[in-house]
Amino acid sequence: KAGVTQTPRYLIKTRGQQVTLSCSPISGHRSVSWYQQTPGQGLQFLFEYFSETQRNKGNFPGRFSGRQFSNSRSEMNVSTLELGDSALYLCASNIDGWAEYGYTFGSGTRLTVV
Amino acid sequence: KQEVTQIPAALSVPEGENLVLNCSFTDSAIYNLQWFRQDPGKGLTSLLLIQSSQREQTSGRLNASLDKSSGRSTLYIAASQPGDSATYLCAVRGGSQGNLIFGKGTKLSVKP
């Protein structure tokens, strides 16, 4: 079966712009989580969506937002981009978000802010 | 606040060697622990998932153990190969619906 699909793979944006990233989970998975990976901070949790509702949120400013659609696909938006937002953004899907199941990650979107 | 530490940060071994990667966490109240592999510029590939009630999991040449009481997990790789070269990350899940908390990873290089 198809894995977790993230689009686009690469993005270059200018400081101050906004960006939208997309994630399609594994078919049948209803939980989608987003993580930011940087060389300095490693992997940090952004937020999790389940059944179109944000269920959990990390410690990121309000410029980072997301949503989930009825087909479980999720989008993440970053407004007023800063140079420090340059990172690999990873999406992970889970059947229903409960602890007994592990997470499957996508290949990520590499965002570069110039 | 849960913190996850992986030691060493980098490891270089000759092909064929058996090796152990270490992961420690500060809060033993975890639901499960997952080991991942990441190739340069790529996403994460799940290797093994250990539930809090389990002591170990095995997949091929990989064996992961979990000691909740001491806050430690190890990933054992048998007969290492150059294709095993990657960064290995461990992540713990602190709640039944909690997010993953990651260590910074161990970068493994297996020399032919």
Short mmCIF file of C-alpha atoms in Angstrom, two decimals:
data_model
loop_
_atom_site.label_atom_id
_atom_site.label_comp_id
_atom_site.label_asym_id
_atom_site.label_seq_id
_atom_site.Cartn_x
_atom_site.Cartn_y
_atom_site.Cartn_z
CA LYS A 1 0.00 0.00 0.00
CA ALA A 2 1.09 3.58 -0.57
CA GLY A 3 3.07 5.25 2.21
CA VAL A 4 2.84 8.76 3.58
CA THR A 5 3.08 11.31 0.75
CA GLN A 6 4.37 14.81 1.31
CA THR A 7 4.35 17.55 -1.30
CA PRO A 8 6.26 19.42 -2.44
CA ARG A 9 9.66 17.82 -1.73
CA TYR A 10 11.54 21.11 -1.90
CA LEU A 11 10.54 24.75 -1.47
CA ILE A 12 12.45 28.02 -1.54
CA LYS A 13 10.65 31.03 -0.11
CA THR A 14 11.54 34.59 0.74
CA ARG A 15 11.43 35.94 4.28
CA GLY A 16 7.99 37.35 5.05
CA GLN A 17 6.12 35.08 2.64
CA GLN A 18 3.83 32.28 3.67
CA VAL A 19 3.94 28.62 2.69
CA THR A 20 1.59 25.61 2.70
CA LEU A 21 2.81 22.03 2.92
CA SER A 22 0.66 18.98 2.24
CA CYS A 23 0.59 15.48 3.69
CA SER A 24 -1.48 12.49 2.60
CA PRO A 25 -1.43 9.72 5.23
CA ILE A 26 -1.54 5.99 4.62
CA SER A 27 -4.98 4.92 3.50
CA GLY A 28 -7.13 4.22 6.56
CA HIS A 29 -4.93 6.23 8.93
CA ARG A 30 -6.83 9.01 10.68
CA SER A 31 -4.07 10.67 12.71
CA VAL A 32 -1.52 13.01 11.14
CA SER A 33 1.34 14.63 13.05
CA TRP A 34 3.84 17.24 11.93
CA TYR A 35 7.46 17.59 13.04
CA GLN A 36 10.20 20.12 12.29
CA GLN A 37 13.79 18.90 11.96
CA THR A 38 16.76 21.26 12.16
CA PRO A 39 20.45 20.51 12.75
CA GLY A 40 20.45 22.45 16.00
CA GLN A 41 17.16 21.42 17.62
CA GLY A 42 16.66 18.00 16.10
CA LEU A 43 13.10 16.77 15.66
CA GLN A 44 10.42 18.84 17.37
CA PHE A 45 6.69 18.21 17.49
CA LEU A 46 4.44 20.80 15.86
CA PHE A 47 0.89 19.42 16.11
CA GLU A 48 -1.33 16.41 15.62
CA TYR A 49 -4.69 16.17 13.91
CA PHE A 50 -7.28 13.44 14.31
CA SER A 51 -10.67 13.42 12.62
CA GLU A 52 -10.22 17.03 11.47
CA THR A 53 -9.51 18.26 15.02
CA GLN A 54 -6.22 19.40 16.47
CA ARG A 55 -5.61 17.04 19.35
CA ASN A 56 -2.14 18.02 20.46
CA LYS A 57 0.12 21.01 19.93
CA GLY A 58 3.82 21.64 20.45
CA ASN A 59 5.57 24.78 21.55
CA PHE A 60 5.67 26.76 18.32
CA PRO A 61 4.43 30.31 17.63
CA GLY A 62 1.02 30.98 16.15
CA ARG A 63 2.58 31.51 12.72
CA PHE A 64 2.53 27.73 12.44
CA SER A 65 -0.93 26.34 11.82
CA GLY A 66 -2.51 23.31 10.28
CA ARG A 67 -5.71 21.61 9.36
CA GLN A 68 -7.02 18.23 8.39
CA PHE A 69 -9.64 17.43 5.81
CA SER A 70 -12.38 14.80 5.88
CA ASN A 71 -10.21 12.42 3.80
CA SER A 72 -7.48 12.70 6.52
CA ARG A 73 -5.13 14.69 4.28
CA SER A 74 -3.46 17.47 6.23
CA GLU A 75 -1.91 20.80 5.40
CA MET A 76 0.51 22.86 7.41
CA ASN A 77 0.85 26.61 6.94
CA VAL A 78 3.62 28.92 8.05
CA SER A 79 2.98 32.64 7.75
CA THR A 80 5.49 35.51 7.80
CA LEU A 81 8.42 33.21 7.18
CA GLU A 82 11.67 33.76 9.06
CA LEU A 83 15.14 32.52 8.19
CA GLY A 84 14.96 30.19 11.20
CA ASP A 85 12.00 28.37 9.69
CA SER A 86 14.36 26.72 7.21
CA ALA A 87 14.07 23.03 8.05
CA LEU A 88 12.93 19.61 6.99
CA TYR A 89 9.23 19.27 7.79
CA LEU A 90 8.10 15.71 8.36
CA CYS A 91 4.62 14.33 8.51
CA ALA A 92 3.72 11.09 10.28
CA SER A 93 0.57 9.02 10.13
CA ASN A 94 -0.92 6.62 12.63
CA ILE A 95 -4.04 4.48 12.45
CA ASP A 96 -5.86 6.33 15.19
CA GLY A 97 -3.18 8.04 17.25
CA TRP A 98 -3.26 5.59 20.13
CA ALA A 99 -0.05 4.44 21.75
CA GLU A 100 -0.24 0.81 20.68
CA TYR A 101 0.49 1.75 17.08
CA GLY A 102 3.71 3.15 15.75
CA TYR A 103 4.13 6.05 13.40
CA THR A 104 4.99 5.98 9.69
CA PHE A 105 6.81 9.03 8.37
CA GLY A 106 6.86 10.62 4.95
CA SER A 107 9.99 11.73 3.07
CA GLY A 108 9.56 15.31 4.19
CA THR A 109 9.46 18.77 2.63
CA ARG A 110 12.72 20.69 2.65
CA LEU A 111 11.91 24.37 3.17
CA THR A 112 14.60 26.99 2.59
CA VAL A 113 13.85 30.60 3.55
CA VAL A 114 16.12 33.21 1.96
CA LYS B 1 9.80 17.26 31.08
CA GLN B 2 10.85 14.17 29.15
CA GLU B 3 14.34 14.28 27.65
CA VAL B 4 15.85 11.66 25.37
CA THR B 5 19.60 11.25 24.99
CA GLN B 6 21.49 9.13 22.50
CA ILE B 7 25.12 8.22 22.99
CA PRO B 8 27.39 8.22 21.09
CA ALA B 9 26.52 11.01 18.66
CA ALA B 10 28.61 9.32 15.98
CA LEU B 11 30.08 5.87 15.54
CA SER B 12 32.38 4.38 12.90
CA VAL B 13 32.89 0.62 12.71
CA PRO B 14 34.35 -1.87 10.22
CA GLU B 15 31.98 -4.06 8.25
CA GLY B 16 30.91 -7.24 10.02
CA GLU B 17 31.11 -5.87 13.53
CA ASN B 18 28.24 -6.24 15.99
CA LEU B 19 27.31 -2.94 17.60
CA VAL B 20 25.04 -1.37 20.19
CA LEU B 21 23.37 2.03 20.07
CA ASN B 22 22.13 3.54 23.30
CA CYS B 23 19.06 5.61 24.14
CA SER B 24 18.15 6.95 27.58
CA PHE B 25 15.08 8.85 28.76
CA THR B 26 14.44 10.79 31.95
CA ASP B 27 10.80 9.90 32.67
CA SER B 28 10.08 6.16 32.86
CA ALA B 29 6.33 6.71 32.38
CA ILE B 30 6.34 5.97 28.65
CA TYR B 31 3.80 4.14 26.53
CA ASN B 32 6.21 2.91 23.92
CA LEU B 33 9.57 3.52 22.28
CA GLN B 34 10.28 3.48 18.57
CA TRP B 35 13.60 3.22 16.74
CA PHE B 36 13.97 4.90 13.36
CA ARG B 37 16.59 5.11 10.67
CA GLN B 38 17.19 8.27 8.61
CA ASP B 39 19.29 8.42 5.48
CA PRO B 40 20.77 11.83 4.53
CA GLY B 41 18.09 14.27 3.39
CA LYS B 42 15.36 11.65 3.69
CA GLY B 43 12.44 10.89 5.97
CA LEU B 44 12.35 8.42 8.85
CA THR B 45 12.04 4.67 8.39
CA SER B 46 10.57 2.81 11.35
CA LEU B 47 12.73 -0.10 12.50
CA LEU B 48 11.21 -1.39 15.71
CA LEU B 49 8.39 -0.46 18.09
CA ILE B 50 8.53 -1.64 21.70
CA GLN B 51 5.48 -1.28 23.91
CA SER B 52 6.05 -0.37 27.56
CA SER B 53 5.03 -3.88 28.63
CA GLN B 54 7.62 -5.52 26.38
CA ARG B 55 11.30 -6.12 27.03
CA GLU B 56 12.55 -6.54 23.46
CA GLN B 57 11.68 -6.73 19.80
CA THR B 58 13.58 -8.33 16.94
CA SER B 59 13.58 -7.80 13.20
CA GLY B 60 16.23 -9.55 11.11
CA ARG B 61 19.66 -8.41 12.27
CA LEU B 62 18.15 -5.82 14.61
CA ASN B 63 17.22 -6.32 18.24
CA ALA B 64 15.91 -3.58 20.50
CA SER B 65 15.56 -3.87 24.25
CA LEU B 66 13.70 -1.70 26.72
CA ASP B 67 14.30 -1.26 30.46
CA LYS B 68 11.68 1.21 31.61
CA SER B 69 12.76 1.28 35.23
CA SER B 70 16.26 2.43 34.34
CA GLY B 71 15.08 4.63 31.44
CA ARG B 72 17.15 2.87 28.82
CA SER B 73 16.85 1.21 25.44
CA THR B 74 19.49 -0.34 23.24
CA LEU B 75 19.49 -1.16 19.54
CA TYR B 76 21.73 -4.09 18.68
CA ILE B 77 22.84 -4.47 15.06
CA ALA B 78 24.42 -7.80 14.20
CA ALA B 79 27.00 -8.27 11.45
CA SER B 80 26.93 -4.65 10.31
CA GLN B 81 27.02 -3.81 6.59
CA PRO B 82 27.89 -0.59 4.70
CA GLY B 83 24.20 -0.28 3.86
CA ASP B 84 23.48 0.16 7.58
CA SER B 85 25.21 3.56 7.45
CA ALA B 86 22.61 6.13 8.49
CA THR B 87 21.46 8.14 11.49
CA TYR B 88 19.53 6.12 14.05
CA LEU B 89 16.93 7.90 16.15
CA CYS B 90 14.98 6.73 19.14
CA ALA B 91 11.71 8.31 20.19
CA VAL B 92 9.50 7.79 23.23
CA ARG B 93 5.80 8.36 23.51
CA GLY B 94 4.84 9.73 26.89
CA GLY B 95 1.07 9.45 26.80
CA SER B 96 -1.61 7.28 25.22
CA GLN B 97 -2.27 10.10 22.78
CA GLY B 98 1.00 11.92 23.24
CA ASN B 99 3.50 12.96 20.65
CA LEU B 100 6.92 11.42 20.04
CA ILE B 101 9.93 12.91 21.80
CA PHE B 102 13.15 12.28 19.91
CA GLY B 103 16.79 11.97 20.77
CA LYS B 104 19.34 13.75 18.59
CA GLY B 105 20.40 10.48 16.98
CA THR B 106 23.54 8.41 16.48
CA LYS B 107 25.22 8.76 13.10
CA LEU B 108 26.56 5.33 12.13
CA SER B 109 29.20 4.76 9.49
CA VAL B 110 30.07 1.19 8.52
CA LYS B 111 33.34 0.98 6.57
CA PRO B 112 33.81 -1.74 3.93
#
